[in-house]
Coordinates of C-alpha atoms in Angstrom, one line a residue:
X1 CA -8.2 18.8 19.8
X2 CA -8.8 18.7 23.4
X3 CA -7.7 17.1 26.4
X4 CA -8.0 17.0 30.2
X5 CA -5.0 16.9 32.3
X6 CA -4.0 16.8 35.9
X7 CA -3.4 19.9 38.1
X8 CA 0.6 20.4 37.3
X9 CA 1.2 21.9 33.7
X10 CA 2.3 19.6 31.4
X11 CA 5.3 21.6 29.3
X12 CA 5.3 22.6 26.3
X13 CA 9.1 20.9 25.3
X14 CA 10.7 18.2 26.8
X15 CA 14.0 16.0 26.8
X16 CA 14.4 12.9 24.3
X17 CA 16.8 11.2 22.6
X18 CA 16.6 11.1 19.0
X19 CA 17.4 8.7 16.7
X20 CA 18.8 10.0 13.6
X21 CA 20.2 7.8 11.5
X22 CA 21.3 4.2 10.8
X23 CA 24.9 3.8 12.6
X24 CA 26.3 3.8 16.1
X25 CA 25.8 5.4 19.2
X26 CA 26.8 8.8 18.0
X27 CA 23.6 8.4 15.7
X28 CA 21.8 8.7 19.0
X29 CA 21.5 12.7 20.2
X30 CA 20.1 13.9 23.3
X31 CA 17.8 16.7 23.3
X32 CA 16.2 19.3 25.7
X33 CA 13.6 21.2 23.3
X34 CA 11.4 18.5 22.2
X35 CA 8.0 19.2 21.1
X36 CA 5.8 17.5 24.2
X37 CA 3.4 15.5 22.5
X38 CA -0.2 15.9 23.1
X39 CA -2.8 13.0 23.3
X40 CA -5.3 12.7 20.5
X41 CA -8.9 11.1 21.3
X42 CA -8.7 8.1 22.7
X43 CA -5.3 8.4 23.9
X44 CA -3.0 9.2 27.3
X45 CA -0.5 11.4 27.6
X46 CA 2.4 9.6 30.4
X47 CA 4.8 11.1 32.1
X48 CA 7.2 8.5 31.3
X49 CA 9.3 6.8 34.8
X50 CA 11.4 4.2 33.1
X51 CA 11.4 2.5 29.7
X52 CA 13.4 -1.1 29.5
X53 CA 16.3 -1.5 26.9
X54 CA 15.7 -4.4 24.3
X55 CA 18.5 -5.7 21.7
X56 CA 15.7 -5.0 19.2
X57 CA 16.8 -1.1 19.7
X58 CA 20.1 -1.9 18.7
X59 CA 19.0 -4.0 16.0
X60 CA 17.2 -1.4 14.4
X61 CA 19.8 1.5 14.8
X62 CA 22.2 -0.5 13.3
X63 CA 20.1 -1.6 11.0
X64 CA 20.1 -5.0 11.6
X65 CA 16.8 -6.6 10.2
X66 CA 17.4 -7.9 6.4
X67 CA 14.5 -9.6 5.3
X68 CA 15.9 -10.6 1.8
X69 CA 20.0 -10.9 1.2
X70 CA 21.5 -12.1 3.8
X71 CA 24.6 -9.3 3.5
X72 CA 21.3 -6.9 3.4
X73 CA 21.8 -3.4 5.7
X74 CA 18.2 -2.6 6.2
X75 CA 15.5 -1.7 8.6
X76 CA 12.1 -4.3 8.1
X77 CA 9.6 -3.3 6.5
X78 CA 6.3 -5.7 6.3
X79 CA 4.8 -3.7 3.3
X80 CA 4.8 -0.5 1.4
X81 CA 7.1 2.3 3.1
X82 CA 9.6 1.4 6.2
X83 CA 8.0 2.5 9.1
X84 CA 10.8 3.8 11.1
X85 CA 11.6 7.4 9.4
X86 CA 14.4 10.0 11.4
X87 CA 14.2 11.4 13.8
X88 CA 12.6 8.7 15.8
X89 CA 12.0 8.4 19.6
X90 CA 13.1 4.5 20.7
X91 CA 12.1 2.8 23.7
X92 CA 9.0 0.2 23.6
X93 CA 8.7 -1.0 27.0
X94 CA 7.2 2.0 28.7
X95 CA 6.0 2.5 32.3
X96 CA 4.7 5.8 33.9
X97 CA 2.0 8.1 34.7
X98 CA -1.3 9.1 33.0
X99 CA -1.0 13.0 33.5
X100 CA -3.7 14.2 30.4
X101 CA -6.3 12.2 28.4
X102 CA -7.5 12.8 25.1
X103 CA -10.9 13.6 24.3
X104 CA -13.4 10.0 24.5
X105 CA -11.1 9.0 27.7
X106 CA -12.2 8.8 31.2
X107 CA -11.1 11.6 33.5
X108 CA -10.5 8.5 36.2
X109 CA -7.2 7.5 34.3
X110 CA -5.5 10.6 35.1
X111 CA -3.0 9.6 38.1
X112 CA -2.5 6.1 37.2
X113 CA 0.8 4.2 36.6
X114 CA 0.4 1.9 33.7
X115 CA 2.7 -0.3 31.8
X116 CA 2.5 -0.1 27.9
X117 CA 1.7 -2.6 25.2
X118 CA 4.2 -1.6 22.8
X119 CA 2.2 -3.1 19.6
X120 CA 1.6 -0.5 17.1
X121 CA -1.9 -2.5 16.2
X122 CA -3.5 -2.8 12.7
X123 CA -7.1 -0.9 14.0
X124 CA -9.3 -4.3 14.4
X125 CA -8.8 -6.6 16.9
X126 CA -7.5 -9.7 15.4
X127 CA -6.0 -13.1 17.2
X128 CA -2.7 -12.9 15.1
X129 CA -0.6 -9.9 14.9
X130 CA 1.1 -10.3 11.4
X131 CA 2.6 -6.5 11.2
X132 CA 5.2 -6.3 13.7
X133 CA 5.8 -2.6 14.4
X134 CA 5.9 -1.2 17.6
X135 CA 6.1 1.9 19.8
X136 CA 9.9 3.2 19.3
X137 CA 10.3 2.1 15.7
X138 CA 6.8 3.1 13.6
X139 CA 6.1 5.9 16.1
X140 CA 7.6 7.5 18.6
X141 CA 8.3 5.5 22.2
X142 CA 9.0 6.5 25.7
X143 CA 13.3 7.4 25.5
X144 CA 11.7 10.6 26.5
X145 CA 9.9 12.4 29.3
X146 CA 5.9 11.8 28.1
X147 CA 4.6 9.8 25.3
X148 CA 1.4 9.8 24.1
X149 CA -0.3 6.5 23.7
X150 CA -3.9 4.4 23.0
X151 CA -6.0 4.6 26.3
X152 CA -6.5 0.6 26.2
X153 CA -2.9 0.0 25.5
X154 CA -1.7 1.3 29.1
X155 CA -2.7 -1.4 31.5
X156 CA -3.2 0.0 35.4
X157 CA -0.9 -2.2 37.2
X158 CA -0.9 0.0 40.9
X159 CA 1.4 -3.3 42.6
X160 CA 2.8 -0.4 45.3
X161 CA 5.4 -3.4 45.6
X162 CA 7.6 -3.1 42.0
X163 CA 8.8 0.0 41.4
X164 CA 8.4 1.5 37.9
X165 CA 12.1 0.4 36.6
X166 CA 11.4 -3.2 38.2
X167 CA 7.5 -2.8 36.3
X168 CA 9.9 -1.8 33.2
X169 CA 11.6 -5.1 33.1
X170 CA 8.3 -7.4 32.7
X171 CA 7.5 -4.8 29.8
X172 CA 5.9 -6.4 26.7
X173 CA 8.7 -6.5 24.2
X174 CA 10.6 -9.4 26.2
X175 CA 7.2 -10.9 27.8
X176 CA 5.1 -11.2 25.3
X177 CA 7.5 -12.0 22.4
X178 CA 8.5 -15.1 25.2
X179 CA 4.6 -15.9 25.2
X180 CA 4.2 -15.8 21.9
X181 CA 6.7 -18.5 21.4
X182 CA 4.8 -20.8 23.5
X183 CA 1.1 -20.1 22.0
X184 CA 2.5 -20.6 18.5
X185 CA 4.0 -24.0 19.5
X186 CA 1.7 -25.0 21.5
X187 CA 3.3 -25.6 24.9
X188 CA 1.0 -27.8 27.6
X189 CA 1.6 -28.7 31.5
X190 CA 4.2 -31.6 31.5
X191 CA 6.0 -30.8 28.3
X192 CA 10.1 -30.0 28.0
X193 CA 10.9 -27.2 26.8
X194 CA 14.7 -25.9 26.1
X195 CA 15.4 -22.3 26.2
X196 CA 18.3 -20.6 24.9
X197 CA 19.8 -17.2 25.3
X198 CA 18.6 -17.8 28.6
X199 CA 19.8 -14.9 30.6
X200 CA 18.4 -12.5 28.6
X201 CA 15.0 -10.8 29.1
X202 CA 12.7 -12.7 26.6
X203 CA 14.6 -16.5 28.2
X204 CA 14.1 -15.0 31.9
X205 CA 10.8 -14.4 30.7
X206 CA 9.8 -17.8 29.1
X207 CA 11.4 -19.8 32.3
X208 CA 8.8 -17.9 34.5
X209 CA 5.8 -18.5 31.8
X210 CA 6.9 -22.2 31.2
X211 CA 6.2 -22.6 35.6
X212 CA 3.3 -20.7 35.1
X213 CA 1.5 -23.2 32.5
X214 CA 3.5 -26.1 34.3
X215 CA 5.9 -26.8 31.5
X216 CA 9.3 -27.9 32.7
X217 CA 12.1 -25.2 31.3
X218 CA 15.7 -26.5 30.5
X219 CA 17.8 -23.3 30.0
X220 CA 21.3 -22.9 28.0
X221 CA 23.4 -20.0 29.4
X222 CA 26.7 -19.6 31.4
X223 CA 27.5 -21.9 33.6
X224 CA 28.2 -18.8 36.1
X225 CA 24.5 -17.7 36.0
X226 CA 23.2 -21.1 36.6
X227 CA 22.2 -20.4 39.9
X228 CA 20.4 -17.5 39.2
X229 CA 18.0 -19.3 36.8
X230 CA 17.2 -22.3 38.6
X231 CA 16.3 -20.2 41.4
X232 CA 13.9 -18.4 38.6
X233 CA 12.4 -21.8 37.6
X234 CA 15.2 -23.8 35.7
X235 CA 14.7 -27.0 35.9
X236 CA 18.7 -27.2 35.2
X237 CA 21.4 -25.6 33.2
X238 CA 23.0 -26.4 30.4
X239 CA 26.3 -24.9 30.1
X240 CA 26.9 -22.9 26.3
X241 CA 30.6 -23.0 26.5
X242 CA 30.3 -26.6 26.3
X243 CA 28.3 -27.5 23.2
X244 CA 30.0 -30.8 22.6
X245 CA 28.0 -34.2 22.8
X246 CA 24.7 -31.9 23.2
X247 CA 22.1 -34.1 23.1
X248 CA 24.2 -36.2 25.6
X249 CA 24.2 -33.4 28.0
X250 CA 20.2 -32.6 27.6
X251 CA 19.5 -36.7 28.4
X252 CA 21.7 -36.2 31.2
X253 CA 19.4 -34.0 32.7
X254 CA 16.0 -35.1 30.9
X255 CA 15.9 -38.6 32.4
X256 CA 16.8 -39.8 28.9
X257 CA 14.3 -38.0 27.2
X258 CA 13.7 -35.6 24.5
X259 CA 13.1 -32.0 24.6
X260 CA 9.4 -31.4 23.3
X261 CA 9.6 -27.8 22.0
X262 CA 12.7 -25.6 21.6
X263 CA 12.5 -21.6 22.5
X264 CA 15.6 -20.3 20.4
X265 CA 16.5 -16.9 21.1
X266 CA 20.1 -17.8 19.3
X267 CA 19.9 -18.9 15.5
X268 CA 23.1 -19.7 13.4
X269 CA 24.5 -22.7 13.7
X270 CA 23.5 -24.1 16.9
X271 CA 20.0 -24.5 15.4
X272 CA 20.6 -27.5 14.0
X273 CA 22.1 -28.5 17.7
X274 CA 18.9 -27.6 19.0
X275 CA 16.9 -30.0 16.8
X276 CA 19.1 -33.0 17.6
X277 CA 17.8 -32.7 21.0
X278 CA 14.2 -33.4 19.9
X279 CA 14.5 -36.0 17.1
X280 CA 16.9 -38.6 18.7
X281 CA 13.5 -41.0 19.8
X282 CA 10.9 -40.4 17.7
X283 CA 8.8 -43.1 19.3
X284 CA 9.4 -41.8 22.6
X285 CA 7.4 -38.3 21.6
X286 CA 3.8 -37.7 22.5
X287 CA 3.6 -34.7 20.1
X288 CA 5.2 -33.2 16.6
X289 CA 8.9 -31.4 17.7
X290 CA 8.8 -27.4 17.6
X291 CA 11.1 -24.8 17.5
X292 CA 9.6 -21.2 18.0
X293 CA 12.5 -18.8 17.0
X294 CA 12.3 -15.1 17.6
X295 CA 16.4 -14.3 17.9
X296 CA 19.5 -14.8 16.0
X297 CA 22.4 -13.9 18.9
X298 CA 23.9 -16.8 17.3
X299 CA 24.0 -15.9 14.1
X300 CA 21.5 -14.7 11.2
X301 CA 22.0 -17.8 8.4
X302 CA 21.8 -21.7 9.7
X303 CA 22.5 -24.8 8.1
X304 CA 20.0 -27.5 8.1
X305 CA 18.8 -30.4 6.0
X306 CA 15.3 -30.0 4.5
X307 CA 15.2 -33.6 4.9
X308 CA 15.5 -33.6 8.8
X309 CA 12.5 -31.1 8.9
X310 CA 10.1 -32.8 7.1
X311 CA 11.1 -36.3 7.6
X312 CA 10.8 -35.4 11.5
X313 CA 8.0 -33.5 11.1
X314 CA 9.8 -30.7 12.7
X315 CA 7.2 -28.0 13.0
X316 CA 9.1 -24.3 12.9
X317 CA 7.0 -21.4 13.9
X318 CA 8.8 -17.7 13.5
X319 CA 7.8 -15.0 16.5
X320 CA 8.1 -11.7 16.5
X321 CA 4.8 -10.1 18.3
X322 CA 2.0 -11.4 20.0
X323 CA -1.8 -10.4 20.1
X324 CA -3.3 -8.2 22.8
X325 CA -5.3 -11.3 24.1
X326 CA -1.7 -12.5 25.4
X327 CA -0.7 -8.7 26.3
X328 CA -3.7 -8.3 29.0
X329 CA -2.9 -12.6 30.0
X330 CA 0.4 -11.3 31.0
X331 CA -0.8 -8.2 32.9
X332 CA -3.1 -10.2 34.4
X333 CA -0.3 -12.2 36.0
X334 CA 2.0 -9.2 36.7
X335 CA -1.3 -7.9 38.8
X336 CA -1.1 -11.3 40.3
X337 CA 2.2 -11.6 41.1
X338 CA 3.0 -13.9 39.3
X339 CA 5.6 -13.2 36.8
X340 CA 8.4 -11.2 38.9
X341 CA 11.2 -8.9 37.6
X342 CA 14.4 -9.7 36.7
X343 CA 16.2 -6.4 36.6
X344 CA 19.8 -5.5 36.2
X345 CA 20.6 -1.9 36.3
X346 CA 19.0 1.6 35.9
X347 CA 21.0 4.3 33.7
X348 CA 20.2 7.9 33.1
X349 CA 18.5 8.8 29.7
X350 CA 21.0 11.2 29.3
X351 CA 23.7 7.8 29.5
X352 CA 22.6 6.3 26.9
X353 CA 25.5 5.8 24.9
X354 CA 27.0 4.6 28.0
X355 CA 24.3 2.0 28.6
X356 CA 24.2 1.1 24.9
X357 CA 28.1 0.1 25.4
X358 CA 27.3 -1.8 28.5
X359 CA 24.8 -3.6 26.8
X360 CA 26.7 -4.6 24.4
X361 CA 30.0 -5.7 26.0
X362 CA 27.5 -7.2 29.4
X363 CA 29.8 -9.6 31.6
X364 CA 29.2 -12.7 32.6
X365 CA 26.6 -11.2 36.0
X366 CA 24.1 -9.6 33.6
X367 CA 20.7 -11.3 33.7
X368 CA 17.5 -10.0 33.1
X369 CA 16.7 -6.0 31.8
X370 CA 18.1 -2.5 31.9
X371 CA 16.2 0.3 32.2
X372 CA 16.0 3.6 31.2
X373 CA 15.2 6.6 33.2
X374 CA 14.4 10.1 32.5
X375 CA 17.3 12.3 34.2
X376 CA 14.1 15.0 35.8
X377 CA 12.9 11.2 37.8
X378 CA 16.3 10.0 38.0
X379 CA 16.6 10.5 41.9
X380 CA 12.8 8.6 42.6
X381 CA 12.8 5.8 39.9
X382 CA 16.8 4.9 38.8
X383 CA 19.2 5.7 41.4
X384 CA 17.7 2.6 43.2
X385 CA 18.7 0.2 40.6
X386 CA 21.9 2.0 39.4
X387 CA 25.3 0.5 39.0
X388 CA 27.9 1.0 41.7
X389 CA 29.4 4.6 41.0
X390 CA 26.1 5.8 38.9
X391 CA 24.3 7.4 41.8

């Protein structure tokens, strides 16, 4: 197997964390003697510069994802063997440099920083995506120094205005998953669309992509952040502490009217909630009601009727990837400049645990991503964007 790579040796181990096991934090161990890995034909080798944090890592650590009983402990599995197998390198949204190519790839790549489309693809090129694995769950993603990757999977995005960890925070996981939503159901120019989980990086991501196809985003989060995310494109708040009288609040700020499509990042039993909102005036509607779901923050089990779905004609679409199609849109519009970063914080790869925690137990000023950044690029890429005190 061959492969071309730029001037400066690539080494022959590197640092990672591993994954080792289902559990907490402790299940995640850092290591300096990894085997660099070493890009096949048709394939890059990046030096990785920062790779987002998604909940789906937790998720899937924790094992999180039952697909069957509800009190299930399991990682998903969409058919034969589960994908994820120990020790595994997490990490999806990846940005960094092209520093080798594998035999079949153009020379010309070798220097560019790219932003990865985390789909681990079935091998033709389909318009749905119906076997959601991904980079840092069925093979190895980019909590590490280099990952190797498909050549047309790491899109050239040069932008000399986003740094890598702020490029990291449009990565695909969030974006596309939050573009996806809106494909499925459908979303045109005009329509109302309520977002929950708003402050998060798939809701900061569909308030942008509702603007950008000129739907009108309502978004439920803190009543502290609402600032923040009508100056991303809210077109008001909704305050999640206050659930009472709901529908009453959204007609407050809807003229009356009712929401079109609901992007619920939430679950449990606020679903249900989330309908009312759409079916109050049926003959006020122009379309069928939808509710894309592709998050349970709320909650993994809700309650609802059969009858409301069907006698509404409630159309429910479930999202967890998207196509590549909708990966190169999106790039498109990062290149364009118009989709922008919403970034919180940079940590060391080595901090891990740490950032997991933070994650976790966020206060009320977290909006948007955090990243992850080798330690050996820690000085160029994350001290930027670190917390106060993580210089």
């Amino acid at each position: 197997m061959g492969f071309t790579s730029l001037p400066e040796t690539v080494p022959t181990t590197m640092s990672a964390m591993l994954l080792t096991g289902h559990g907490d934090v402790d299940k995640l161990v850092y290591r300096q003697d990894v085997a660099t890995p070493r890009p096949a034909a048709g394939e890059v080798l990046v030096k990785v510069t920062a790779t987002a944090k998604n909940n789906t890592d937790r998720k899937a650590r924790e094992g999180l994802y039952p697909t069957k009983d509800k009190g299930e402990v399991a990682s998903f599995a969409m058919g034969g063997s589960p994908t994820l197998t120990f020790p595994r390198i997490q990490g999806a949204d990846v940005v960094g440099q092209v520093v080798a190519v594998g035999d079949g790839v153009d020379a010309s790549r070798l220097g560019e920083r790219g932003l990865l489309d985390f789909n681990l693809y079935a091998d033709e090129r389909r318009d749905i995506n119906l076997t959601p694995d991904y980079y840092g769950h069925g093979a190895d993603g980019g909590y590490a120094e280099y990952i190797a990757v498909p050549s047309d999977q790491f899109h050239h995005v040069p932008n000399p205005e986003l740094s890598d960890a702020e490029l990291a925070a449009m990565g695909m996981c969030s974006y596309q998953t939050a573009y996806h939503m809106m494909t499925s159901a459908g979303i045109k120019a005009g329509e109302r669309v309520l977002v929950t989980g708003a402050s998060g990086g798939v809701g900061t991501a569909l308030i942008q992509l509702c603007r950008i196809v000129g739907a009108v985003p309502y978004a439920l989060s803190q009543r502290d952040k609402a600032q923040a995310l009508l100056n991303l494109g809210a077109e008001a708040v909704l305050d999640r502490s206050d659930m009472s009288d709901f529908t009453e609040q959204v007609k407050a700020v809807t003229d009356g009217a009712p929401i079109d499509a609901v992007m619920d990042l939430v679950g449990g039993e606020m679903t249900d909630r989330f309908i009312d909102t759409m079916i109050f005036d049926m003959n006020a509607r122009a379309s069928y009601p939808r509710l894309s779901i592709a998050g349970a923050s709320g909650g993994n089990v809700s309650e609802i009727m059969w009858t409301r779905i069907y006698l509404y004609q409630v159309q429910i679409f479930g999202v967890s990837h998207g196509t590549r199609e909708e990966a190169e849109q999106l790039v498109a519009w990062i290149r364009d400049g118009q989709l922008k970063p919403v970034l919180h914080a940079a940590f060391k790869l080595s901090e891990l645990h740490e950032a997991e925690r933070y994650f976790v137990n966020r206060g009320s000023n977290y909006l948007g991503k955090i990243v992850i950044v080798p330690d050996s690029e820690w000085a160029q890429h994350g001290a930027p964007h670190a917390l106060e005190g993580h210089q």
